[in-house]
Short mmCIF file of C-alpha atoms in Angstrom, two decimals:
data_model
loop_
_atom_site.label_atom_id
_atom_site.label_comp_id
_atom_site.label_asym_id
_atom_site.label_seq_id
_atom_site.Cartn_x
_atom_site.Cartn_y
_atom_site.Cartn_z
CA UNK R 1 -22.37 17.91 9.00
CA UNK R 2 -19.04 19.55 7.76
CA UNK R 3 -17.86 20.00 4.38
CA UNK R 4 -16.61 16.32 3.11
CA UNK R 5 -12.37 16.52 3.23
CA UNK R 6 -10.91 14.84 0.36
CA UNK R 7 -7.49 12.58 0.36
CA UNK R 8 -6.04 12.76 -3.30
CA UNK R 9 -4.31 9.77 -4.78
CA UNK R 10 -2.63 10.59 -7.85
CA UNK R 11 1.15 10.44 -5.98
CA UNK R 12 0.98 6.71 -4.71
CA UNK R 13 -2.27 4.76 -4.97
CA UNK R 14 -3.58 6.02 -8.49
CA UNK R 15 -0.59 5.14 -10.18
CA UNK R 16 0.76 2.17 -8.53
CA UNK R 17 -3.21 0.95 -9.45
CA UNK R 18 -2.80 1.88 -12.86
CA UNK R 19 0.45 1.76 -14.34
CA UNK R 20 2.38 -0.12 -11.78
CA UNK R 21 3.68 2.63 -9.84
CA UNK R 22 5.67 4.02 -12.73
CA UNK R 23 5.53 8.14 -12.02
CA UNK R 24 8.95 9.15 -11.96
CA UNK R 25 9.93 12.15 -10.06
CA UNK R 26 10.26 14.54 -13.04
CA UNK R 27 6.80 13.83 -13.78
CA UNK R 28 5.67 14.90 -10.25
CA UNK R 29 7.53 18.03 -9.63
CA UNK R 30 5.73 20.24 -12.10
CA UNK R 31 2.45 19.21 -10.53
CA UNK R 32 3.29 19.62 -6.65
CA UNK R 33 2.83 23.57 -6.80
CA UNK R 34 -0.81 22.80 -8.40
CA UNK R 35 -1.98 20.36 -6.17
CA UNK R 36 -0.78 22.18 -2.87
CA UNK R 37 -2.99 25.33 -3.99
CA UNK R 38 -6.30 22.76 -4.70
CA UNK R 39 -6.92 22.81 -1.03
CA UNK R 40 -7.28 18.68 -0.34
CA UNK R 41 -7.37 17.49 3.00
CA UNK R 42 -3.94 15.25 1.86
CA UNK R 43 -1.92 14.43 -0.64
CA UNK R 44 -1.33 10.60 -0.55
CA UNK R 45 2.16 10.43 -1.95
CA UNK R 46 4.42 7.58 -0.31
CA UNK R 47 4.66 4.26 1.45
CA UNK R 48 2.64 1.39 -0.01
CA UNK R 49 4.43 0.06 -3.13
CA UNK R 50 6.31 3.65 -4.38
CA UNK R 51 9.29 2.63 -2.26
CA UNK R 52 10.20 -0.64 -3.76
CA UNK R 53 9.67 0.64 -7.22
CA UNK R 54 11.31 3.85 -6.54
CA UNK R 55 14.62 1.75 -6.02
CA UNK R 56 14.11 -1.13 -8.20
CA UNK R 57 12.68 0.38 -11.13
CA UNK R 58 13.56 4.19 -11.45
CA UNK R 59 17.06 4.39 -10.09
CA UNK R 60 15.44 6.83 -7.28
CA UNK R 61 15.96 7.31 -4.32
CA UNK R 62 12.68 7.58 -2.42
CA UNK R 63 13.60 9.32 0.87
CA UNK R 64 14.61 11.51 -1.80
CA UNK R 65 11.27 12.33 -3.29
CA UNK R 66 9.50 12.81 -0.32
CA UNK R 67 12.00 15.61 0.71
CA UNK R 68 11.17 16.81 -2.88
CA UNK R 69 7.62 16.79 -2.49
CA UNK R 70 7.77 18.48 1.42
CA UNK R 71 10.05 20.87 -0.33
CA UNK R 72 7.13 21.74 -2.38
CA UNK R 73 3.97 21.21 -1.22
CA UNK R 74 3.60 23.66 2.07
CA UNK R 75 0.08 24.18 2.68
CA UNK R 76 -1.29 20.57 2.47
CA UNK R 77 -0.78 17.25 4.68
CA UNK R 78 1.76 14.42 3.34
CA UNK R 79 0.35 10.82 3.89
CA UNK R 80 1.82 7.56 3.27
CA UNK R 81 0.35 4.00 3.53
CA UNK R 82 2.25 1.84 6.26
CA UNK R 83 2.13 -2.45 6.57
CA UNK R 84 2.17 -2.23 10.28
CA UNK R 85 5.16 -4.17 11.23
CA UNK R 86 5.91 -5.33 7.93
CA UNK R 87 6.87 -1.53 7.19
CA UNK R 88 6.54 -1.53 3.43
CA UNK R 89 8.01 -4.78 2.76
CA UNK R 90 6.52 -8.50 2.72
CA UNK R 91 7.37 -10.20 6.25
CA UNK R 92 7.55 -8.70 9.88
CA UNK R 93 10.78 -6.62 10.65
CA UNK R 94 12.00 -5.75 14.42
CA UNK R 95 10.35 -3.04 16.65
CA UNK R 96 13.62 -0.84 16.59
CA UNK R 97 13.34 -0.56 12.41
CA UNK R 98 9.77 -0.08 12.86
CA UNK R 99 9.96 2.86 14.90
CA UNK R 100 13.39 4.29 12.92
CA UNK R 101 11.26 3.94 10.11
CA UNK R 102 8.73 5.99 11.16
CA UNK R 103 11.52 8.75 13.14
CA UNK R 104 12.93 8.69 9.73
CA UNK R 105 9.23 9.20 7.86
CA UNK R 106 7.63 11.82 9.64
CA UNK R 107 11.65 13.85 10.10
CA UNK R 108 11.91 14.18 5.94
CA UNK R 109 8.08 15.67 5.50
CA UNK R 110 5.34 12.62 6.12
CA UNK R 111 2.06 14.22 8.17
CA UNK R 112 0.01 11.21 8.67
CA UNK R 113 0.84 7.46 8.54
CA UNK R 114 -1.93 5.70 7.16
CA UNK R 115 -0.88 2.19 9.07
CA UNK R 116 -2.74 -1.74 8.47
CA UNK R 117 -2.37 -5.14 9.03
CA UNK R 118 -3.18 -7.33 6.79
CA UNK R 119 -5.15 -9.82 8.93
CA UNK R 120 -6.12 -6.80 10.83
CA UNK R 121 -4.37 -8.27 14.08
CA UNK R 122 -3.85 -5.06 16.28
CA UNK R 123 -1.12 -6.35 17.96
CA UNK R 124 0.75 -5.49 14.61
CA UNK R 125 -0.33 -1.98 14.48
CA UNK R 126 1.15 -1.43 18.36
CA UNK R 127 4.73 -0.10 17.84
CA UNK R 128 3.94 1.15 14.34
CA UNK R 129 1.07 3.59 15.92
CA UNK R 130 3.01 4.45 19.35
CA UNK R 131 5.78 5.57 17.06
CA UNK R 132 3.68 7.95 15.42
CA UNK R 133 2.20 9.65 17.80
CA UNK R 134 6.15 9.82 19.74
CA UNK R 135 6.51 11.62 16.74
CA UNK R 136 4.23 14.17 16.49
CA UNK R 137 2.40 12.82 13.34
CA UNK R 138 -1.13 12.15 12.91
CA UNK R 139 -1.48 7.84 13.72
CA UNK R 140 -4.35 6.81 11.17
CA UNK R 141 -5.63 2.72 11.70
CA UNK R 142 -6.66 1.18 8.94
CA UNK R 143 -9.48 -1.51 8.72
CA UNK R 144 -8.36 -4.43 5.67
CA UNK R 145 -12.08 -4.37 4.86
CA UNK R 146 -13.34 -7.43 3.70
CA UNK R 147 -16.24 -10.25 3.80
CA UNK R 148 -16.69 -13.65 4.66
CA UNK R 149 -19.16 -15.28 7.07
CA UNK R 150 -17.70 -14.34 9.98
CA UNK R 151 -16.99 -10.57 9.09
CA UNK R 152 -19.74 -8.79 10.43
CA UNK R 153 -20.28 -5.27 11.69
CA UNK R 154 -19.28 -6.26 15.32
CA UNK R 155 -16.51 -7.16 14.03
CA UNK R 156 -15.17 -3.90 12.12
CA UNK R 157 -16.82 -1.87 15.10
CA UNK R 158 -14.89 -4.11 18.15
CA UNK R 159 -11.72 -3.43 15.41
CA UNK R 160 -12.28 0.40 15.11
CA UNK R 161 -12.81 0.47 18.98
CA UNK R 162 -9.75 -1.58 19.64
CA UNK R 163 -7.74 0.85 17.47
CA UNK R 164 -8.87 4.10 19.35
CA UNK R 165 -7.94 2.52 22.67
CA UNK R 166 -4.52 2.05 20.94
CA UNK R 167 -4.34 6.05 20.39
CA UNK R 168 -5.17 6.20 16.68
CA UNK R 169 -6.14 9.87 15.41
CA UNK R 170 -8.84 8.58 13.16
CA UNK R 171 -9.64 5.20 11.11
CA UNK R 172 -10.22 4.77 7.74
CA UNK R 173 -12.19 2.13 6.38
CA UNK R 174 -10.01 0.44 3.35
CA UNK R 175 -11.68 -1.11 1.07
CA UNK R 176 -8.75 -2.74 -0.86
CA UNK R 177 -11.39 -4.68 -3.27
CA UNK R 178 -13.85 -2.84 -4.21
CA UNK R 179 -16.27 -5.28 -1.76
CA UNK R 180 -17.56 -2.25 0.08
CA UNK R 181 -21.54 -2.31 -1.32
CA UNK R 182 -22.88 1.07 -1.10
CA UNK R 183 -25.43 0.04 1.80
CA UNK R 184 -22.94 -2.06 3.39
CA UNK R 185 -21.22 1.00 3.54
CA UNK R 186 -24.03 3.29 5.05
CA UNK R 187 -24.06 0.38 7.97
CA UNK R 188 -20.86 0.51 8.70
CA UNK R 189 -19.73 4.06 8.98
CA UNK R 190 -22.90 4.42 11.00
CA UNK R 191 -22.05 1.53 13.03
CA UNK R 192 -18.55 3.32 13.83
CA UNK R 193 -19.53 6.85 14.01
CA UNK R 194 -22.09 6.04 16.91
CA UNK R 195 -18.75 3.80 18.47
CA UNK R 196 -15.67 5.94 18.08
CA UNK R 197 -15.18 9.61 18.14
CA UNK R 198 -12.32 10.38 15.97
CA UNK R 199 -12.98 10.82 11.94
CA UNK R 200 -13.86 8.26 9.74
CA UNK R 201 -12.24 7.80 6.30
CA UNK R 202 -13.50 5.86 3.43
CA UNK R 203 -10.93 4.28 1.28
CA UNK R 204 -12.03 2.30 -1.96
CA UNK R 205 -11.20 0.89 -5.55
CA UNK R 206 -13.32 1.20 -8.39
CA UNK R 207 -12.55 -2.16 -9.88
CA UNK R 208 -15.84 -3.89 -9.46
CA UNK R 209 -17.78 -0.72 -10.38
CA UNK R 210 -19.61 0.82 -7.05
CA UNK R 211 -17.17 2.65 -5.47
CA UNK R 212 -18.61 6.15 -5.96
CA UNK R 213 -22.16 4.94 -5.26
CA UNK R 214 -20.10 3.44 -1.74
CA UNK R 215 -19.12 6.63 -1.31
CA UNK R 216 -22.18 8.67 -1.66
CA UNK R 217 -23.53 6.34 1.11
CA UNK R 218 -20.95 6.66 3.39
CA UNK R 219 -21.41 10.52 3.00
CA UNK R 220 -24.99 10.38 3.70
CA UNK R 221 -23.91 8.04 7.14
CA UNK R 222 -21.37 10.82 8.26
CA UNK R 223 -17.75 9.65 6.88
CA UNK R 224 -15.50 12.65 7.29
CA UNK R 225 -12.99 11.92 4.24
CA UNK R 226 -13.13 10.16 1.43
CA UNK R 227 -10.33 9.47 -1.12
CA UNK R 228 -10.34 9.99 -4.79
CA UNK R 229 -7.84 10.17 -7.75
CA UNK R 230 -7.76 13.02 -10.54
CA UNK R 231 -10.22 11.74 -13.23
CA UNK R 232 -6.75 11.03 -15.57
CA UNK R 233 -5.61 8.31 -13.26
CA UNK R 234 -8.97 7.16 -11.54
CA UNK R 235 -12.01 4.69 -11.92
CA UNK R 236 -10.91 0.71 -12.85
CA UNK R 237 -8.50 -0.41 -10.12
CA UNK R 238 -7.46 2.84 -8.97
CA UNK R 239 -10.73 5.53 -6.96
CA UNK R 240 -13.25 7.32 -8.46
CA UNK R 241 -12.41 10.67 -9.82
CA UNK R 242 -12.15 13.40 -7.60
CA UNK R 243 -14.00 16.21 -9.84
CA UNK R 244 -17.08 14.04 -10.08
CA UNK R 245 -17.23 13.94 -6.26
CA UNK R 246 -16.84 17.42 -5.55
CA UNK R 247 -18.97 17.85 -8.35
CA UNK R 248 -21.72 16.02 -7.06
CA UNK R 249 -21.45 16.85 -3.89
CA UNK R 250 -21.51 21.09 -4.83
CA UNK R 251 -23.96 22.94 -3.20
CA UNK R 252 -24.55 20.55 -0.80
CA UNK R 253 -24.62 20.06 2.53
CA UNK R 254 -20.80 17.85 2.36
CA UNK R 255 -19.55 20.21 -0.49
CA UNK R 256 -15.82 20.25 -0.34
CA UNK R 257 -15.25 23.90 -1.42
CA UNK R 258 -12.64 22.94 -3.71
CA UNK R 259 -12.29 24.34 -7.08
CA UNK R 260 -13.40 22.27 -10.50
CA UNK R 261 -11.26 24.43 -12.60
CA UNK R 262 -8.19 23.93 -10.36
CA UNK R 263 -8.84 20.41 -10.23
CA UNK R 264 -9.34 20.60 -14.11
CA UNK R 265 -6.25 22.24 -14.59
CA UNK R 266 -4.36 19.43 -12.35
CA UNK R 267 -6.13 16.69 -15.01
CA UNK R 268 -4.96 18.64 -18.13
CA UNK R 269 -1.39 17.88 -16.71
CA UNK R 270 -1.98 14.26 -16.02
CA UNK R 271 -3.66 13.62 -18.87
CA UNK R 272 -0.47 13.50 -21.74
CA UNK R 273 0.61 11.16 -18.96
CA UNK R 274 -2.06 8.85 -19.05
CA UNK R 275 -1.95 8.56 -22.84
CA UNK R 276 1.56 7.72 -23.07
CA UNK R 277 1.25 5.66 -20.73
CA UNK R 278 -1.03 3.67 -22.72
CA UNK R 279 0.89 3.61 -25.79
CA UNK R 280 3.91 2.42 -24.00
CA UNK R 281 1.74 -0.38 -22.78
CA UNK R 282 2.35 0.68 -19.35
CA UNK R 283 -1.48 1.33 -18.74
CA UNK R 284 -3.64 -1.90 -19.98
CA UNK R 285 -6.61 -0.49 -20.74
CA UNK R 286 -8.24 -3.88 -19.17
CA UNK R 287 -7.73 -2.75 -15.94
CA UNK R 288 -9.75 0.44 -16.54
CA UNK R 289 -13.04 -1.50 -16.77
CA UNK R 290 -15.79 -3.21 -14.56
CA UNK R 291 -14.36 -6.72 -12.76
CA UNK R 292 -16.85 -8.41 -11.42
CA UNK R 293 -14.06 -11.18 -9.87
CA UNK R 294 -13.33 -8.48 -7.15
CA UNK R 295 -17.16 -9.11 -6.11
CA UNK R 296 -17.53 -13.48 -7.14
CA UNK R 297 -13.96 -14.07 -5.80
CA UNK R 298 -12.80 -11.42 -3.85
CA UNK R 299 -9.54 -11.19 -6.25
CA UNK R 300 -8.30 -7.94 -6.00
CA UNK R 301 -6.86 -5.81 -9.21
CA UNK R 302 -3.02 -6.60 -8.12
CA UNK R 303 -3.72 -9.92 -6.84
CA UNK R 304 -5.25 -10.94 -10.73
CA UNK R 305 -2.56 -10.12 -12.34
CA UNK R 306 -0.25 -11.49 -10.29
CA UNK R 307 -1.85 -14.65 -10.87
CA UNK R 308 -2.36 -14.23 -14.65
CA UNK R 309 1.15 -13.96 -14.63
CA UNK R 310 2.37 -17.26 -12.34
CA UNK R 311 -0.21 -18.98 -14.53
CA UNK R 312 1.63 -18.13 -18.01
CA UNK R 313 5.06 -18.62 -16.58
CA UNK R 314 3.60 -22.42 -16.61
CA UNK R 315 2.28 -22.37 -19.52
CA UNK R 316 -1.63 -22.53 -18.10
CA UNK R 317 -3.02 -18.90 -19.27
CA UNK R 318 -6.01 -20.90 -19.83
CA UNK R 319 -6.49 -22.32 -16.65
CA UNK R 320 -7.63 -18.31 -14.67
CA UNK R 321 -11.04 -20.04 -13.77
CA UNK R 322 -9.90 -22.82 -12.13
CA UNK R 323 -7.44 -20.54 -9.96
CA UNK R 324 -10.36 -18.25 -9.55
CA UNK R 325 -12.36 -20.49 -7.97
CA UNK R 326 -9.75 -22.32 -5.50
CA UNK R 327 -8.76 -18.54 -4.44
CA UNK R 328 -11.86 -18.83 -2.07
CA UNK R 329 -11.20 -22.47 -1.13
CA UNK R 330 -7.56 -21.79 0.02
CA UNK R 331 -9.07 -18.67 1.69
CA UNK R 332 -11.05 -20.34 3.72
CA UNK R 333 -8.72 -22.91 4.52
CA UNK R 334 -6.51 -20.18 5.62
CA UNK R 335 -8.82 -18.33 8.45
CA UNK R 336 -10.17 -16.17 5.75
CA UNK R 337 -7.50 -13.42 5.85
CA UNK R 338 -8.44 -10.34 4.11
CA UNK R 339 -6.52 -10.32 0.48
CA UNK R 340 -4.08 -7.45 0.81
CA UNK R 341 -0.22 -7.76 0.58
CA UNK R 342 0.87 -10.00 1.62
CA UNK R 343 -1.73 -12.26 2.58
CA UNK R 344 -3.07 -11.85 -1.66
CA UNK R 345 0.00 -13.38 -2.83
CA UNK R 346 0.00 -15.84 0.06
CA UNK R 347 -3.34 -16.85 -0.73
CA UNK R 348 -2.70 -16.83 -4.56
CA UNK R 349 0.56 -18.69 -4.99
CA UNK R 350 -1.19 -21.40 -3.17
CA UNK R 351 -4.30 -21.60 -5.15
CA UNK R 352 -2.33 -21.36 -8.83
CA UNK R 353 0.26 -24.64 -7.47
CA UNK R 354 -3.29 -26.54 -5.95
CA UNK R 355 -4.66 -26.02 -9.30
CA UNK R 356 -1.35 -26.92 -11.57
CA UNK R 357 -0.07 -29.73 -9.54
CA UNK R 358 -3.16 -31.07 -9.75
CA UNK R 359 -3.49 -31.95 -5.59
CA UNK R 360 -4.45 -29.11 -3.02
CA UNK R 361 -1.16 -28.03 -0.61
CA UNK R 362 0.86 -30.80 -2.89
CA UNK R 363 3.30 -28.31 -3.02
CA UNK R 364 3.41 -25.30 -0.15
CA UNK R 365 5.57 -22.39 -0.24
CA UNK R 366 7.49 -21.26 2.75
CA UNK R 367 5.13 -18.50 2.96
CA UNK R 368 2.23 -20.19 3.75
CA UNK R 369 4.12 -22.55 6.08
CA UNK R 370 5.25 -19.49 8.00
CA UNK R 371 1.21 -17.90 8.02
CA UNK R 372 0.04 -21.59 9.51
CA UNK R 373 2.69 -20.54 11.86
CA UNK R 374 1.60 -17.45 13.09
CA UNK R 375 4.45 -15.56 11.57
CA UNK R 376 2.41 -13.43 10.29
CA UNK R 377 -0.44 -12.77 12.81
CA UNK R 378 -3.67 -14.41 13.89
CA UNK R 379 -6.17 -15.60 11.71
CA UNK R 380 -9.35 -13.78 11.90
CA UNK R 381 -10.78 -17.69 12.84
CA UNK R 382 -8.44 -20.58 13.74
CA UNK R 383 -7.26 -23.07 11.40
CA UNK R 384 -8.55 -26.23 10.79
CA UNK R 385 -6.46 -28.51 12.50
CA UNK R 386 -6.47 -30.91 9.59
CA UNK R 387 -5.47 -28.09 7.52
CA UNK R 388 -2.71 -27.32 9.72
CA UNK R 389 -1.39 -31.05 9.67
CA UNK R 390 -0.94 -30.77 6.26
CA UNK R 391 0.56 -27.78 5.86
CA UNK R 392 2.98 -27.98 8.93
CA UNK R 393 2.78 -31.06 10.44
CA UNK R 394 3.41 -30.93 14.07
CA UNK R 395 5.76 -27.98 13.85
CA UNK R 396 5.13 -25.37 16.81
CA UNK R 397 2.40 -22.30 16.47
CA UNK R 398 3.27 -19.47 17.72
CA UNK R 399 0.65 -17.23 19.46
CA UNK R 400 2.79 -14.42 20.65
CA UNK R 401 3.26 -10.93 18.79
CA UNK R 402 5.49 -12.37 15.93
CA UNK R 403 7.42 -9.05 16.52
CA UNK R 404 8.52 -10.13 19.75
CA UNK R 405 10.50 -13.28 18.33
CA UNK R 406 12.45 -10.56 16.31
CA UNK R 407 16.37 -9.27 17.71
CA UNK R 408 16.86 -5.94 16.93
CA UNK R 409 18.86 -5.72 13.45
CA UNK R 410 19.02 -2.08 13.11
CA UNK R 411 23.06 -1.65 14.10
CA UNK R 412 23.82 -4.42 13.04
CA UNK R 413 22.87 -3.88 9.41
CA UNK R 414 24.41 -0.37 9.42
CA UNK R 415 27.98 -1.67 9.70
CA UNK R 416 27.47 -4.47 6.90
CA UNK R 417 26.48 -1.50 4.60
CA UNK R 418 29.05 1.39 6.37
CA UNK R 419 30.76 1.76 3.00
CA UNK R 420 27.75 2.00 0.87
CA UNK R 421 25.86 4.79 3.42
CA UNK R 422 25.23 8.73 2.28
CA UNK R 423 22.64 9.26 5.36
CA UNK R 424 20.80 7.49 7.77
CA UNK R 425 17.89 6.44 5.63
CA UNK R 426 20.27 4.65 3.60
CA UNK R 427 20.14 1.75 6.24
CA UNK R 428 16.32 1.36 5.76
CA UNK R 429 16.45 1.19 2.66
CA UNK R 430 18.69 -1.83 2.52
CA UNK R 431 16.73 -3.24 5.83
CA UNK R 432 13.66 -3.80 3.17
CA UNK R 433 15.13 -4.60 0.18
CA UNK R 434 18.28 -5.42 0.15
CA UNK R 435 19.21 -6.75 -3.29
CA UNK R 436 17.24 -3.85 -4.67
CA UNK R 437 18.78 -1.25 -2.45
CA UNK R 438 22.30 -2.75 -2.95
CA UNK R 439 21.78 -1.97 -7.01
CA UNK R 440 20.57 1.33 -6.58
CA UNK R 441 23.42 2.05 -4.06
CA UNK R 442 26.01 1.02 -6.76
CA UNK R 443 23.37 2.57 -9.77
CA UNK R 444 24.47 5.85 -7.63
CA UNK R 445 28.03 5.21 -7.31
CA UNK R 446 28.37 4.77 -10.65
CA UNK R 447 26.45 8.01 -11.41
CA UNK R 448 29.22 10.05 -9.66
CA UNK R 449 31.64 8.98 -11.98
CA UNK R 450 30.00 9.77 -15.47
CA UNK R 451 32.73 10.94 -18.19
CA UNK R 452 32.43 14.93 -18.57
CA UNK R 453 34.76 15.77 -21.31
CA UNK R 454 35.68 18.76 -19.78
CA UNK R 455 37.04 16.56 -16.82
CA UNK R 456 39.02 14.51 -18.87
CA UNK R 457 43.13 14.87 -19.12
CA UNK R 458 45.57 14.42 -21.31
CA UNK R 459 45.82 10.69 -19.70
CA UNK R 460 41.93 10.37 -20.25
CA UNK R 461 41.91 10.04 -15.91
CA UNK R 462 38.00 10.15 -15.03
CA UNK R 463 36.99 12.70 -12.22
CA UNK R 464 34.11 12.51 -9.96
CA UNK R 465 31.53 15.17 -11.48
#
C-alpha cells in the first residue's frame, strides 16, 4: 500500500460548505504560495458552486481566479467539480458548450475535472469525460453516493465499471451526505478496488458526524485519496480536517508525508478568516455540529437550509418536521434520485409545497414536471405510473440522452452578447447565468470608468482609467 494522497478543500468545497462560498480572491492569493509548497495530491479550487457566486456575489470574474491561482500554484494539480452536462449550472446545456467549457477549463490552468451526474446516469457524463481526456486533463467519474433499497454494492460497482469503460482516469466515491457508514465504506472501496483498476477517491461531509471514521475504513480497504479541509474550515458540513488525518495516519503504513507544521501554518492563515466570518454571521455556527437528518432523512447540509428558508418565506418555520419527513416520500416517488444539485432542490421544493398546500403534487413546479420527463436523466428505478399521471399527465417521456434534444447554442449566444465580450470565456459565462453574468459584465463596465481626479478637466469630462 502507498502513502494515502490527499485532495485539499479549502478553495471550493470547504467554503462554499461553510460560509456559502464567500472567499474572495484577495483572501486566497496570500495563501496559494503556502499551499503549493504542502505537497497535496490537489488543490480543489473551482467548479461546483464558486462560479455562480464568483459573478453574482463578489463582482469577480471567475475564469479570472483560476488564471490567478495557476499563476500561482506550480507544483500541485488544479481540480474542479463538474455537473456532467449540466456544466455548473441547474439544467442540461448542449454538447458543443459542454466541451468549450471544458477546452476553456483545462486551457486557463484546471488539471483534473472531477465530473457527476446527479442521478448518476452515465450517459450524462459521455461528452463531459471525452472532452477531458481530448484535452489532455485527468477525466475523474464521480459516484452521487447514496442509499435506498435498491442501492446496493452491485450497483456502485456495475457504475464504477461502466465509468472506466467510458475512459475515466480514476473514480471517486462522493459522498455528498455524509451517508457513507464507516463499514459501508470498507465494502465498497473493496468491492471496487477488486473491479476497476484506476484509483479510488473517497469524498465525504462531516455533517452527520462519521466521516473521518469513513475514512479510516476506506484506508484500511485500499482507497488511494481521500479529501479533507484545513481544520479552520472543516468538520460540520464541510470534511474532516486534514492535520488530524495525516496526523493519524503518521508513521503508518498510508502516511501522507506531508508536513503538520506546514499544514499548521496554512490554518493560522485561515483561521482570522473563520472568526470573522462568524461575527459577520456569514458562518452559523449550527452548521458546524452533528446532524443526524443527513442520516434519518437523507437531507443534505445545503439542501436544509434551502428548505428552512422556502419554509419561512411562507411563514411555516415551524413546520421543518413535516417537510423532513415528506423529503423521503417525494423521494421515493421520484425513482429515489440521489439528493445533490439539482435533484435536492427538485426533491425539496416539492416536499415544502406537499406539506404547505396541504395535498401531495397539488402544486408541481416545472422542475419536477421536466424530471418525470426525463429531462434530466433516468431514474435509478422507473416511476410509478400513477405518480407520473399526476405529475404529467399523458405528456411524452423521453428516454433518449436529454443532451441529444439540445441545438447547439454556442454561436449563437456569442453574437447576442458581441458588445459585452473581453475574451472567449466571456460567452460561458453568460451561457450559465445569464442575468448574473449580464450584471457583472456591466459591474465591469462601469469599473473602467471610475472618477480619478487626476483624469478630470477643466469641463469635469470622465476618462477611462
Amino acid at each position: 500500500m502507498s502513502k494515502i494522497k490527499i485532495t485539499e478543500t479549502i478553495l471550493r468545497d470547504a467554503h462554499q460548505s461553510l460560509i456559502a462560498t464567500r472567499l474572495n480572491s484577495e483572501q486566497i492569493l496570500p495563501i496559494l504560495n503556502k499551499l503549493d509548497s504542502v505537497g497535496y495530491h490537489a488543490l480543489e479550487m473551482w467548479g461546483g458552486a464558486t462560479f455562480d457566486a464568483s459573478l453574482r456575489f463578489l463582482n469577480e470574474n471567475p475564469w479570472q481566479r483560476l488564471r490567478m491561482i495557476k499563476d500561482n500554484v506550480k507544483n500541485t494539480k488544479l481540480q474542479m467539480l463538474l455537473r456532467g452536462q449540466n456544466i455548473l449550472g441547474y439544467k442540461h446545456y448542449p454538447d458543443d458548450v459542454v466541451r468549450e467549457f471544458v477546452k476553456r477549463s483545462v486551457a486557463n490552468g484546471i488539471d483534473i475535472v472531477r465530473i457527476f451526474d446527479a442521478l448518476n446516469d452515465t450517459r450524462n457524463l459521455k461528452t463531459a469525460i471525452e472532452a477531458t481526456i481530448k484535452e489532455g486533463a485527468h477525466a475523474q467519474a464521480a459516484i452521487s453516493y447514496t442509499t435506498s433499497p435498491i442501492h446496493t454494492l452491485d450497483t456502485f460497482v456495475n457504475l464504477a465499471r461502466d465509468m472506466e469503460n467510458m475512459g475515466a482516469d480514476s473514480i471517486c466515491i462522493k459522498d455528498m451526505s455524509g451517508l457513507l457508514t464507516p463499514y459501508a465504506a470498507f465494502d465498497l472501496v473493496k468491492a471496487l478496488k477488486s473491479t476497476v483498476k484506476v484509483p479510488i477517491e473517497l469524498h465525504s461531509h462531516s455533517t452527520s458526524g462519521l466521516a473521518s471514521m469513513t475514512y479510516l475504513k476506506g484506508i484500511e480497504a485500499g482507497v488511494d485519496i481521500i479529501d479533507t479541509a484545513i481544520s479552520p474550515f472543516s468538520l460540520g458540513t464541510s470534511q474532516p480536517p486534514t492535520e488530524s488525518l495525516v496526523a493519524t495516519l503518521n508513521g503508518t503504513k498510508y502516511d501522507t508525508k506531508l508536513d503538520l507544521k506546514k499544514l499548521n501554518e496554512v490554518a493560522e492563515y485561515f483561521t482570522p478568516i473563520r472568526e470573522d466570518s462568524i461575527k459577520s454571521g456569514l458562518l452559523n455556527t449550527k452548521v458546524l455540529g452533528v446532524n443526524i437528518n443527513s442520516l434519518i432523512y437523507q437531507v443534505p447540509g445545503g439542501m436544509l437550509s434551502n428548505l428552512v428558508s422556502q419554509l419561512e418565506m411562507q411563514n411555516a418555520g415551524d413546520r421543518l418536521d413535516e417537510v423532513l419527513k415528506e423529503v423521503p416520500r417525494v423521494r421515493e416517488d421520484l425513482g429515489y434520485p440521489p439528493l445533490v444539485t439539482p435533484t435536492s432542490q427538485i426533491v425539496g421544493t416539492q416536499a415544502v409545497l406537499n406539506v404547505i398546500t396541504g395535498e401531495r403534487y397539488k402544486m408541481i413546479p416545472n422542475e419536477v414536471k421536466a424530471y418525470v420527463k426525463g429531462m434530466y436523466g433516468k431514474s435509478t428505478v422507473p416511476i410509478k405510473k400513477e405518480i407520473i399521471e399526476k405529475i404529467i399527465g399523458n405528456a411524452e417521456i423521453i428516454t433518449s440522452r436529454p443532451a441529444d434534444l439540445l441545438e447547439p447554442m454556442l454561436e449563437n449566444k456569442r453574437v447576442e452578447i458581441k458588445e459585452f465580450i473581453e475574451n472567449e470565456e466571456d460567452v460561458l459565462s453568460y451561457i450559465l447565468f445569464p442575468q448574473v453574468a449580464m450584471s457583472y459584465f456591466n459591474y465591469r463596465e462601469s469599473e473602467k470608468y471610475k472618477i480619478d481626479t487626476t483624469l478630470v478637466d477643466e469641463d469635469q469630462k470622465i476618462y477611462p482609467v
